[in-house]
PDB file of C-alpha atoms in Angstrom:
ATOM      1  CA  UNK A1124     -87.242  -3.741  32.020  1.00 40.00           C
ATOM      2  CA  UNK A1125     -87.275  -0.396  30.326  1.00 43.00           C
ATOM      3  CA  UNK A1126     -89.922   2.216  30.882  1.00 49.00           C
ATOM      4  CA  UNK A1127     -91.162   3.443  27.516  1.00 48.00           C
ATOM      5  CA  UNK A1128     -93.000   6.731  27.289  1.00 49.00           C
ATOM      6  CA  UNK A1129     -94.449   7.698  23.914  1.00 52.00           C
ATOM      7  CA  UNK A1130     -92.895  11.065  22.951  1.00 51.00           C
ATOM      8  CA  UNK A1131     -96.343  12.347  21.941  1.00 53.00           C
ATOM      9  CA  UNK A1132     -97.401  12.317  25.621  1.00 54.00           C
ATOM     10  CA  UNK A1133     -94.557  14.611  26.727  1.00 55.00           C
ATOM     11  CA  UNK A1134     -95.817  17.843  25.155  1.00 61.00           C
ATOM     12  CA  UNK A1135     -93.742  20.329  23.187  1.00 65.00           C
ATOM     13  CA  UNK A1136     -91.017  21.265  25.646  1.00 69.00           C
ATOM     14  CA  UNK A1137     -89.043  18.073  26.188  1.00 78.00           C
ATOM     15  CA  UNK A1138     -85.560  17.102  25.166  1.00 84.00           C
ATOM     16  CA  UNK A1139     -83.849  13.808  24.355  1.00 87.00           C
ATOM     17  CA  UNK A1140     -80.526  13.138  26.032  1.00 90.00           C
ATOM     18  CA  UNK A1141     -78.419  10.448  24.346  1.00 91.00           C
ATOM     19  CA  UNK A1142     -75.095   9.656  25.995  1.00 91.00           C
ATOM     20  CA  UNK A1143     -72.390   7.068  25.492  1.00 89.00           C
ATOM     21  CA  UNK A1144     -68.853   6.280  26.562  1.00 88.00           C
ATOM     22  CA  UNK A1145     -65.870   5.353  24.412  1.00 86.00           C
ATOM     23  CA  UNK A1146     -62.565   3.595  25.047  1.00 84.00           C
ATOM     24  CA  UNK A1147     -59.393   4.134  23.007  1.00 85.00           C
ATOM     25  CA  UNK A1148     -58.177   0.583  22.356  1.00 84.00           C
ATOM     26  CA  UNK A1149     -54.515   1.621  22.126  1.00 87.00           C
ATOM     27  CA  UNK A1150     -54.314   3.644  25.327  1.00 87.00           C
ATOM     28  CA  UNK A1151     -57.365   2.475  27.325  1.00 83.00           C
ATOM     29  CA  UNK A1152     -58.232   6.142  27.930  1.00 89.00           C
ATOM     30  CA  UNK A1153     -61.969   6.758  28.194  1.00 92.00           C
ATOM     31  CA  UNK A1154     -64.279   9.627  27.388  1.00 93.00           C
ATOM     32  CA  UNK A1155     -67.980  10.189  27.456  1.00 93.00           C
ATOM     33  CA  UNK A1156     -70.278  12.469  25.580  1.00 92.00           C
ATOM     34  CA  UNK A1157     -73.679  12.912  24.191  1.00 93.00           C
ATOM     35  CA  UNK A1158     -76.143  14.974  22.274  1.00 94.00           C
ATOM     36  CA  UNK A1159     -79.293  16.864  23.195  1.00 92.00           C
ATOM     37  CA  UNK A1160     -82.139  16.934  20.663  1.00 90.00           C
ATOM     38  CA  UNK A1161     -85.519  18.618  20.840  1.00 86.00           C
ATOM     39  CA  UNK A1162     -88.894  16.884  20.584  1.00 81.00           C
ATOM     40  CA  UNK A1163     -88.683  17.011  16.775  1.00 84.00           C
ATOM     41  CA  UNK A1164     -85.240  15.374  16.741  1.00 86.00           C
ATOM     42  CA  UNK A1165     -83.391  18.592  15.920  1.00 90.00           C
ATOM     43  CA  UNK A1166     -79.849  18.829  17.285  1.00 92.00           C
ATOM     44  CA  UNK A1167     -79.454  21.343  20.109  1.00 91.00           C
ATOM     45  CA  UNK A1168     -75.942  20.713  21.378  1.00 92.00           C
ATOM     46  CA  UNK A1169     -73.314  18.083  21.967  1.00 94.00           C
ATOM     47  CA  UNK A1170     -70.967  17.576  24.886  1.00 94.00           C
ATOM     48  CA  UNK A1171     -68.028  15.446  25.933  1.00 93.00           C
ATOM     49  CA  UNK A1172     -65.713  14.779  28.882  1.00 92.00           C
ATOM     50  CA  UNK A1173     -62.306  13.131  28.963  1.00 93.00           C
ATOM     51  CA  UNK A1174     -62.017  10.824  31.980  1.00 91.00           C
ATOM     52  CA  UNK A1175     -58.602   9.175  31.608  1.00 89.00           C
ATOM     53  CA  UNK A1176     -58.664   5.699  33.147  1.00 88.00           C
ATOM     54  CA  UNK A1177     -61.828   4.500  34.881  1.00 84.00           C
ATOM     55  CA  UNK A1178     -64.441   1.768  34.880  1.00 83.00           C
ATOM     56  CA  UNK A1179     -66.990   1.644  32.057  1.00 83.00           C
ATOM     57  CA  UNK A1180     -69.925   2.039  34.455  1.00 86.00           C
ATOM     58  CA  UNK A1181     -68.482   5.300  35.730  1.00 89.00           C
ATOM     59  CA  UNK A1182     -68.052   6.548  32.150  1.00 90.00           C
ATOM     60  CA  UNK A1183     -71.704   5.845  31.370  1.00 91.00           C
ATOM     61  CA  UNK A1184     -72.904   7.561  34.545  1.00 92.00           C
ATOM     62  CA  UNK A1185     -70.760  10.651  33.905  1.00 93.00           C
ATOM     63  CA  UNK A1186     -72.269  10.955  30.425  1.00 93.00           C
ATOM     64  CA  UNK A1187     -75.785  10.895  31.817  1.00 93.00           C
ATOM     65  CA  UNK A1188     -74.964  13.316  34.634  1.00 93.00           C
ATOM     66  CA  UNK A1189     -73.295  15.821  32.305  1.00 94.00           C
ATOM     67  CA  UNK A1190     -76.293  15.689  29.982  1.00 92.00           C
ATOM     68  CA  UNK A1191     -78.741  16.273  32.841  1.00 91.00           C
ATOM     69  CA  UNK A1192     -76.789  19.315  33.979  1.00 91.00           C
ATOM     70  CA  UNK A1193     -77.067  20.726  30.454  1.00 89.00           C
ATOM     71  CA  UNK A1194     -80.808  19.955  30.422  1.00 86.00           C
ATOM     72  CA  UNK A1195     -81.247  22.035  33.546  1.00 86.00           C
ATOM     73  CA  UNK A1196     -79.362  24.925  31.979  1.00 86.00           C
ATOM     74  CA  UNK A1197     -81.638  24.740  28.906  1.00 80.00           C
ATOM     75  CA  UNK A1198     -84.766  24.840  31.129  1.00 79.00           C
ATOM     76  CA  UNK A1199     -86.703  22.016  29.484  1.00 74.00           C
ATOM     77  CA  UNK A1200     -89.842  20.617  31.141  1.00 65.00           C
ATOM     78  CA  UNK A1201     -89.210  16.931  30.502  1.00 76.00           C
ATOM     79  CA  UNK A1202     -86.421  14.669  29.403  1.00 79.00           C
ATOM     80  CA  UNK A1203     -85.959  11.328  27.748  1.00 83.00           C
ATOM     81  CA  UNK A1204     -82.631   9.750  28.671  1.00 85.00           C
ATOM     82  CA  UNK A1205     -81.226   7.127  26.318  1.00 85.00           C
ATOM     83  CA  UNK A1206     -78.189   4.973  27.022  1.00 87.00           C
ATOM     84  CA  UNK A1207     -76.925   1.697  25.643  1.00 85.00           C
ATOM     85  CA  UNK A1208     -75.736   0.651  29.112  1.00 87.00           C
ATOM     86  CA  UNK A1209     -78.322  -1.586  30.718  1.00 87.00           C
ATOM     87  CA  UNK A1210     -76.148  -1.692  33.846  1.00 87.00           C
ATOM     88  CA  UNK A1211     -76.216   2.094  34.190  1.00 88.00           C
ATOM     89  CA  UNK A1212     -79.970   2.284  33.486  1.00 87.00           C
ATOM     90  CA  UNK A1213     -80.732  -0.382  36.088  1.00 86.00           C
ATOM     91  CA  UNK A1214     -78.457   1.226  38.659  1.00 87.00           C
ATOM     92  CA  UNK A1215     -80.259   4.557  38.213  1.00 87.00           C
ATOM     93  CA  UNK A1216     -83.760   3.048  38.154  1.00 84.00           C
ATOM     94  CA  UNK A1217     -83.134   0.812  41.158  1.00 80.00           C
ATOM     95  CA  UNK A1218     -81.023   3.390  42.923  1.00 60.00           C
ATOM     96  CA  UNK A1219     -78.415   0.650  43.281  1.00 54.00           C
ATOM     97  CA  UNK A1220     -75.322   1.946  44.979  1.00 54.00           C
ATOM     98  CA  UNK A1221     -71.842   0.652  45.374  1.00 57.00           C
ATOM     99  CA  UNK A1222     -68.729   2.429  46.566  1.00 54.00           C
ATOM    100  CA  UNK A1223     -67.627   3.283  43.035  1.00 55.00           C
ATOM    101  CA  UNK A1224     -70.839   4.773  41.674  1.00 66.00           C
ATOM    102  CA  UNK A1225     -73.010   5.855  44.601  1.00 83.00           C
ATOM    103  CA  UNK A1226     -72.106   9.545  44.440  1.00 86.00           C
ATOM    104  CA  UNK A1227     -72.726   9.734  40.695  1.00 89.00           C
ATOM    105  CA  UNK A1228     -76.065   7.940  41.025  1.00 90.00           C
ATOM    106  CA  UNK A1229     -77.140  10.270  43.844  1.00 89.00           C
ATOM    107  CA  UNK A1230     -76.219  13.313  41.728  1.00 91.00           C
ATOM    108  CA  UNK A1231     -78.132  11.886  38.755  1.00 90.00           C
ATOM    109  CA  UNK A1232     -81.234  11.436  40.945  1.00 88.00           C
ATOM    110  CA  UNK A1233     -80.902  14.972  42.292  1.00 89.00           C
ATOM    111  CA  UNK A1234     -80.752  16.362  38.769  1.00 87.00           C
ATOM    112  CA  UNK A1235     -83.599  14.164  37.518  1.00 86.00           C
ATOM    113  CA  UNK A1236     -85.831  15.494  40.305  1.00 84.00           C
ATOM    114  CA  UNK A1237     -84.913  19.075  39.385  1.00 82.00           C
ATOM    115  CA  UNK A1238     -85.630  18.571  35.668  1.00 70.00           C
ATOM    116  CA  UNK A1239     -89.079  17.092  36.356  1.00 58.00           C
ATOM    117  CA  UNK A1240     -90.260  19.802  38.762  1.00 48.00           C
TER     118      UNK A1240
END
């Protein structure tokens, strides 16, 4: 299940983080990136990270983590994180950990708690 929060209830100082990962079909190299938009949908900034070879789940989590770090630097009150990876969303929501992703998930939770306080 996805938690849906109407943007109108977030006030005027929130930001939308949209991240995604990509795979080059010829080389299998992966990268992640995203965009930050304000509450009116206006573009603020984009970001990306080259990751080489790694699992898709890790790519998705890196994209979210990088975006949260940028949110903290921009000093926004609230965030709306969007990802097309149900696996990543569930892992973050359920705080599911495995050896591969536990550190990234812990760092995402640390940053989420800092953005919301």
